[in-house]
Amino acid sequence: MKQIVILLTMFIGIICAAEISKSEQLIVVTTKGWNENSGTLQRYEKQEGHWKSVGKPIAIHLGRNGLGWGIGLHTIPKDAPYVKHEGDGRAPAGIFALKQAFGYEPFDVKYPYSVYKETDHCVDDVHSKLYNKIVDSTKVDVDYKSKERMKFPKNYYKYGVVVNHNHIDEEGAVPGAGSCIFIHIKDVPTAGCTVMDESQMKELIKWLEKQKQPLLIQAPQSEIKKLTASFRL
């Protein structure tokens, strides 16, 4: 699995570099080490050709077992100490595009936003043809045995943003490389998502602008400078 993921990211590296260069909004998450399950998030925005920090740094939690290299817009190092896989309890490290925001009820924001129902599922069954896709279970051939419900009694997904890790909702997802990665609400470490409190989550969604092609960059201190070097933050 590790070799497949590394080869895939090397193959798409040139295309990804072009996409990265177009971004004008960054969410940068930094931890002290690979096995840390908490860290700091700082937003940045490109203004008049220069990157400037937005707001104060906030404390966040992520995967209960820390970080592992995920599939995104970066190249996974050949000597990667950890590569994310399904069920490892690690959040993906690297550079990732952001997709739609979401929640339980309408939210008046400019960024693309989806209201999910109890019947909307994110599929985490590695044997399913719908692996790593968010689907309306009433409109698909349900071939999966495990999933994330996109609306449930707790407020964890009351507001969130989909992270494009492992080609979520797209063709090309690598079975077993990790699925259903979001930024959302929670106050303890997760199975692989990056989380904060509700007010911080709402502020982040209000700040996002689709035309600025926002990215999530998250990694331990040992790697974050390499991933952000081209941005000159």
mmCIF file of C-alpha atoms in Angstrom:
data_model
loop_
_atom_site.group_PDB
_atom_site.id
_atom_site.type_symbol
_atom_site.label_atom_id
_atom_site.label_comp_id
_atom_site.label_asym_id
_atom_site.label_seq_id
_atom_site.Cartn_x
_atom_site.Cartn_y
_atom_site.Cartn_z
ATOM 1 C CA MET A 1 0.000 0.000 0.000
ATOM 2 C CA LYS A 2 2.750 2.454 0.939
ATOM 3 C CA GLN A 3 4.552 1.970 -2.398
ATOM 4 C CA ILE A 4 1.307 2.416 -4.392
ATOM 5 C CA VAL A 5 0.483 5.683 -2.629
ATOM 6 C CA ILE A 6 4.012 7.075 -3.132
ATOM 7 C CA LEU A 7 4.053 6.209 -6.855
ATOM 8 C CA LEU A 8 0.632 7.777 -7.358
ATOM 9 C CA THR A 9 1.628 11.076 -5.780
ATOM 10 C CA MET A 10 4.874 11.256 -7.779
ATOM 11 C CA PHE A 11 2.926 10.731 -11.028
ATOM 12 C CA ILE A 12 0.572 13.659 -10.410
ATOM 13 C CA GLY A 13 3.186 15.975 -8.900
ATOM 14 C CA ILE A 14 3.535 18.361 -11.850
ATOM 15 C CA ILE A 15 -0.209 18.889 -12.200
ATOM 16 C CA CYS A 16 -0.555 19.484 -8.470
ATOM 17 C CA ALA A 17 2.198 22.121 -8.416
ATOM 18 C CA ALA A 18 0.211 24.216 -10.877
ATOM 19 C CA GLU A 19 -2.928 23.934 -8.748
ATOM 20 C CA ILE A 20 -1.037 24.899 -5.595
ATOM 21 C CA SER A 21 0.317 28.060 -7.225
ATOM 22 C CA LYS A 22 -3.217 29.380 -7.821
ATOM 23 C CA SER A 23 -4.255 29.373 -4.171
ATOM 24 C CA GLU A 24 -4.839 32.635 -2.325
ATOM 25 C CA GLN A 25 -6.070 31.194 0.988
ATOM 26 C CA LEU A 26 -4.244 28.762 3.246
ATOM 27 C CA ILE A 27 -5.153 26.910 6.426
ATOM 28 C CA VAL A 28 -1.888 25.796 8.018
ATOM 29 C CA VAL A 29 -1.972 23.209 10.812
ATOM 30 C CA THR A 30 1.235 22.460 12.689
ATOM 31 C CA THR A 31 1.967 19.823 15.331
ATOM 32 C CA LYS A 32 5.095 19.161 17.400
ATOM 33 C CA GLY A 33 5.566 15.659 15.982
ATOM 34 C CA TRP A 34 4.064 12.817 13.967
ATOM 35 C CA ASN A 35 2.403 11.217 16.981
ATOM 36 C CA GLU A 36 0.892 14.381 18.474
ATOM 37 C CA ASN A 37 -2.920 14.609 18.345
ATOM 38 C CA SER A 38 -3.196 18.351 18.896
ATOM 39 C CA GLY A 39 -1.671 21.374 17.241
ATOM 40 C CA THR A 40 -2.131 24.954 16.070
ATOM 41 C CA LEU A 41 -4.073 26.322 13.107
ATOM 42 C CA GLN A 42 -3.239 29.619 11.402
ATOM 43 C CA ARG A 43 -5.039 31.121 8.403
ATOM 44 C CA TYR A 44 -3.245 33.050 5.637
ATOM 45 C CA GLU A 45 -4.494 35.097 2.709
ATOM 46 C CA LYS A 46 -2.673 36.479 -0.317
ATOM 47 C CA GLN A 47 -3.037 40.247 -0.528
ATOM 48 C CA GLU A 48 -1.344 42.338 -3.217
ATOM 49 C CA GLY A 49 1.007 39.485 -3.999
ATOM 50 C CA HIS A 50 2.049 38.831 -0.391
ATOM 51 C CA TRP A 51 0.843 36.310 2.162
ATOM 52 C CA LYS A 52 -0.513 37.747 5.404
ATOM 53 C CA SER A 53 -1.782 35.945 8.500
ATOM 54 C CA VAL A 54 -5.501 36.204 9.225
ATOM 55 C CA GLY A 55 -6.809 36.099 12.791
ATOM 56 C CA LYS A 56 -5.043 34.582 15.760
ATOM 57 C CA PRO A 57 -3.673 31.024 15.891
ATOM 58 C CA ILE A 58 -6.180 28.574 17.374
ATOM 59 C CA ALA A 59 -5.697 25.263 19.151
ATOM 60 C CA ILE A 60 -7.052 22.227 17.299
ATOM 61 C CA HIS A 61 -7.190 18.457 17.661
ATOM 62 C CA LEU A 62 -6.669 15.917 14.900
ATOM 63 C CA GLY A 63 -6.176 12.162 14.584
ATOM 64 C CA ARG A 64 -5.850 10.408 17.952
ATOM 65 C CA ASN A 65 -2.580 8.828 16.789
ATOM 66 C CA GLY A 66 -1.210 11.947 15.107
ATOM 67 C CA LEU A 67 -0.428 12.378 11.403
ATOM 68 C CA GLY A 68 0.489 10.220 8.417
ATOM 69 C CA TRP A 69 1.214 11.300 4.839
ATOM 70 C CA GLY A 70 -2.018 11.417 2.856
ATOM 71 C CA ILE A 71 -2.918 11.664 -0.829
ATOM 72 C CA GLY A 72 -3.245 15.266 -1.947
ATOM 73 C CA LEU A 73 -1.343 17.892 -3.927
ATOM 74 C CA HIS A 74 2.073 17.015 -2.506
ATOM 75 C CA THR A 75 4.619 14.265 -3.111
ATOM 76 C CA ILE A 76 5.053 11.723 -0.320
ATOM 77 C CA PRO A 77 8.738 11.387 0.636
ATOM 78 C CA LYS A 78 10.301 8.010 -0.185
ATOM 79 C CA ASP A 79 11.442 7.720 3.431
ATOM 80 C CA ALA A 80 8.025 8.659 4.879
ATOM 81 C CA PRO A 81 7.825 7.425 8.486
ATOM 82 C CA TYR A 82 4.027 7.213 8.384
ATOM 83 C CA VAL A 83 1.632 6.907 5.418
ATOM 84 C CA LYS A 84 -2.056 7.158 6.197
ATOM 85 C CA HIS A 85 -4.303 4.119 5.787
ATOM 86 C CA GLU A 86 -7.878 3.291 6.697
ATOM 87 C CA GLY A 87 -8.447 2.908 10.426
ATOM 88 C CA ASP A 88 -5.007 4.068 11.561
ATOM 89 C CA GLY A 89 -6.340 6.953 13.665
ATOM 90 C CA ARG A 90 -4.076 9.429 11.888
ATOM 91 C CA ALA A 91 -5.026 12.653 10.133
ATOM 92 C CA PRO A 92 -3.496 13.129 6.666
ATOM 93 C CA ALA A 93 -0.358 15.236 6.430
ATOM 94 C CA GLY A 94 0.343 17.191 3.255
ATOM 95 C CA ILE A 95 -1.332 19.776 1.020
ATOM 96 C CA PHE A 96 -5.015 19.345 0.218
ATOM 97 C CA ALA A 97 -7.647 21.233 -1.738
ATOM 98 C CA LEU A 98 -10.872 21.982 0.086
ATOM 99 C CA LYS A 99 -14.263 21.061 -1.280
ATOM 100 C CA GLN A 100 -17.720 22.066 -0.052
ATOM 101 C CA ALA A 101 -18.618 23.183 3.435
ATOM 102 C CA PHE A 102 -21.564 21.388 5.020
ATOM 103 C CA GLY A 103 -23.926 21.319 7.950
ATOM 104 C CA TYR A 104 -27.249 20.242 9.372
ATOM 105 C CA GLU A 105 -29.128 23.404 8.364
ATOM 106 C CA PRO A 106 -28.690 26.234 5.828
ATOM 107 C CA PHE A 107 -25.875 28.681 6.597
ATOM 108 C CA ASP A 108 -25.704 32.042 4.839
ATOM 109 C CA VAL A 109 -22.178 31.979 3.408
ATOM 110 C CA LYS A 110 -20.597 32.649 0.011
ATOM 111 C CA TYR A 111 -18.596 29.408 0.000
ATOM 112 C CA PRO A 112 -20.278 26.301 -1.520
ATOM 113 C CA TYR A 113 -22.337 24.711 1.245
ATOM 114 C CA SER A 114 -24.339 21.471 1.399
ATOM 115 C CA VAL A 115 -27.067 20.598 3.892
ATOM 116 C CA TYR A 116 -26.830 16.901 4.728
ATOM 117 C CA LYS A 117 -29.527 14.508 5.966
ATOM 118 C CA GLU A 118 -29.433 11.366 8.103
ATOM 119 C CA THR A 119 -29.532 9.316 4.896
ATOM 120 C CA ASP A 120 -26.384 10.980 3.505
ATOM 121 C CA HIS A 121 -23.362 8.769 4.121
ATOM 122 C CA CYS A 122 -19.616 8.996 3.573
ATOM 123 C CA VAL A 123 -18.495 5.485 2.662
ATOM 124 C CA ASP A 124 -15.450 4.092 4.493
ATOM 125 C CA ASP A 125 -15.877 0.444 3.476
ATOM 126 C CA VAL A 126 -12.711 -0.379 1.484
ATOM 127 C CA HIS A 127 -14.576 -3.069 -0.468
ATOM 128 C CA SER A 128 -17.281 -0.726 -1.726
ATOM 129 C CA LYS A 129 -17.393 0.815 -5.195
ATOM 130 C CA LEU A 130 -18.465 3.977 -3.386
ATOM 131 C CA TYR A 131 -15.401 4.108 -1.119
ATOM 132 C CA ASN A 132 -14.539 7.667 -0.050
ATOM 133 C CA LYS A 133 -17.661 9.153 -1.617
ATOM 134 C CA ILE A 134 -20.470 11.108 0.049
ATOM 135 C CA VAL A 135 -23.743 9.648 -1.202
ATOM 136 C CA ASP A 136 -27.477 9.837 -0.618
ATOM 137 C CA SER A 137 -28.164 6.260 0.463
ATOM 138 C CA THR A 138 -31.714 6.452 -0.914
ATOM 139 C CA LYS A 139 -30.388 7.048 -4.429
ATOM 140 C CA VAL A 140 -27.514 4.555 -4.770
ATOM 141 C CA ASP A 141 -27.009 0.812 -4.780
ATOM 142 C CA VAL A 142 -25.821 0.351 -1.193
ATOM 143 C CA ASP A 143 -22.927 -2.105 -1.364
ATOM 144 C CA TYR A 144 -21.161 -0.896 1.799
ATOM 145 C CA LYS A 145 -21.213 -2.212 5.357
ATOM 146 C CA SER A 146 -19.619 0.780 7.084
ATOM 147 C CA LYS A 147 -20.034 4.515 6.676
ATOM 148 C CA GLU A 148 -20.010 7.911 8.350
ATOM 149 C CA ARG A 149 -23.461 9.432 8.785
ATOM 150 C CA MET A 150 -23.330 13.061 7.659
ATOM 151 C CA LYS A 151 -26.040 14.033 10.157
ATOM 152 C CA PHE A 152 -26.560 12.482 13.572
ATOM 153 C CA PRO A 153 -27.706 13.617 17.052
ATOM 154 C CA LYS A 154 -24.326 14.972 18.162
ATOM 155 C CA ASN A 155 -23.160 18.309 16.772
ATOM 156 C CA TYR A 156 -19.849 17.090 15.326
ATOM 157 C CA TYR A 157 -20.948 17.642 11.726
ATOM 158 C CA LYS A 158 -23.231 20.592 12.457
ATOM 159 C CA TYR A 159 -20.656 22.616 10.511
ATOM 160 C CA GLY A 160 -17.679 21.333 8.567
ATOM 161 C CA VAL A 161 -15.604 21.383 5.388
ATOM 162 C CA VAL A 162 -14.726 18.439 3.151
ATOM 163 C CA VAL A 163 -10.979 17.904 2.683
ATOM 164 C CA ASN A 164 -9.999 16.488 -0.701
ATOM 165 C CA HIS A 165 -7.883 13.661 0.668
ATOM 166 C CA ASN A 166 -7.613 10.547 -1.515
ATOM 167 C CA HIS A 167 -9.852 12.049 -4.230
ATOM 168 C CA ILE A 168 -13.012 12.190 -2.138
ATOM 169 C CA ASP A 169 -16.129 12.157 -4.347
ATOM 170 C CA GLU A 170 -13.895 11.651 -7.387
ATOM 171 C CA GLU A 171 -12.542 8.799 -9.457
ATOM 172 C CA GLY A 172 -9.170 7.423 -8.435
ATOM 173 C CA ALA A 173 -9.577 6.934 -4.692
ATOM 174 C CA VAL A 174 -7.054 4.339 -3.489
ATOM 175 C CA PRO A 175 -8.878 1.633 -1.485
ATOM 176 C CA GLY A 176 -7.566 1.544 2.056
ATOM 177 C CA ALA A 177 -5.610 4.821 1.834
ATOM 178 C CA GLY A 178 -8.032 6.652 4.127
ATOM 179 C CA SER A 179 -11.478 8.154 3.676
ATOM 180 C CA CYS A 180 -13.997 10.720 4.871
ATOM 181 C CA ILE A 181 -11.604 13.431 6.008
ATOM 182 C CA PHE A 182 -13.187 16.676 7.184
ATOM 183 C CA ILE A 183 -12.560 19.790 9.208
ATOM 184 C CA HIS A 184 -15.412 19.887 11.731
ATOM 185 C CA ILE A 185 -16.586 20.470 15.301
ATOM 186 C CA LYS A 186 -15.233 18.461 18.232
ATOM 187 C CA ASP A 187 -13.157 19.057 21.353
ATOM 188 C CA VAL A 188 -11.171 15.799 21.503
ATOM 189 C CA PRO A 189 -8.884 13.905 19.069
ATOM 190 C CA THR A 190 -10.574 12.084 16.207
ATOM 191 C CA ALA A 191 -10.239 9.088 13.879
ATOM 192 C CA GLY A 192 -8.487 11.310 11.321
ATOM 193 C CA CYS A 193 -10.180 14.702 11.006
ATOM 194 C CA THR A 194 -9.076 18.169 12.126
ATOM 195 C CA VAL A 195 -11.430 19.712 14.674
ATOM 196 C CA MET A 196 -12.196 22.901 16.599
ATOM 197 C CA ASP A 197 -15.113 24.489 18.442
ATOM 198 C CA GLU A 198 -18.307 25.636 16.742
ATOM 199 C CA SER A 199 -17.591 29.378 16.735
ATOM 200 C CA GLN A 200 -14.151 28.812 15.203
ATOM 201 C CA MET A 201 -15.603 26.468 12.581
ATOM 202 C CA LYS A 202 -18.262 28.977 11.555
ATOM 203 C CA GLU A 203 -15.686 31.757 11.321
ATOM 204 C CA LEU A 204 -13.492 29.617 9.088
ATOM 205 C CA ILE A 205 -16.370 28.790 6.702
ATOM 206 C CA LYS A 206 -17.380 32.458 6.492
ATOM 207 C CA TRP A 207 -13.798 33.353 5.586
ATOM 208 C CA LEU A 208 -13.407 30.827 2.767
ATOM 209 C CA GLU A 209 -13.826 31.998 -0.838
ATOM 210 C CA LYS A 210 -14.083 29.483 -3.675
ATOM 211 C CA GLN A 211 -12.333 31.710 -6.224
ATOM 212 C CA LYS A 212 -9.297 31.898 -3.935
ATOM 213 C CA GLN A 213 -8.906 28.114 -4.136
ATOM 214 C CA PRO A 214 -8.228 27.515 -0.437
ATOM 215 C CA LEU A 215 -5.839 24.792 0.663
ATOM 216 C CA LEU A 216 -5.241 22.881 3.883
ATOM 217 C CA ILE A 217 -1.585 22.305 4.710
ATOM 218 C CA GLN A 218 -0.909 20.200 7.779
ATOM 219 C CA ALA A 219 2.219 18.494 9.036
ATOM 220 C CA PRO A 220 4.604 18.245 11.988
ATOM 221 C CA GLN A 221 7.088 21.076 12.552
ATOM 222 C CA SER A 222 9.771 18.955 10.891
ATOM 223 C CA GLU A 223 7.896 19.069 7.560
ATOM 224 C CA ILE A 224 5.751 22.191 7.569
ATOM 225 C CA LYS A 225 8.514 24.544 6.365
ATOM 226 C CA LYS A 226 9.159 22.306 3.357
ATOM 227 C CA LEU A 227 5.479 22.210 2.420
ATOM 228 C CA THR A 228 5.037 25.967 2.739
ATOM 229 C CA ALA A 229 8.391 26.998 1.245
ATOM 230 C CA SER A 230 6.965 28.012 -2.133
ATOM 231 C CA PHE A 231 4.409 30.298 -0.481
ATOM 232 C CA ARG A 232 7.006 32.341 1.420
ATOM 233 C CA LEU A 233 4.710 32.870 4.380
#
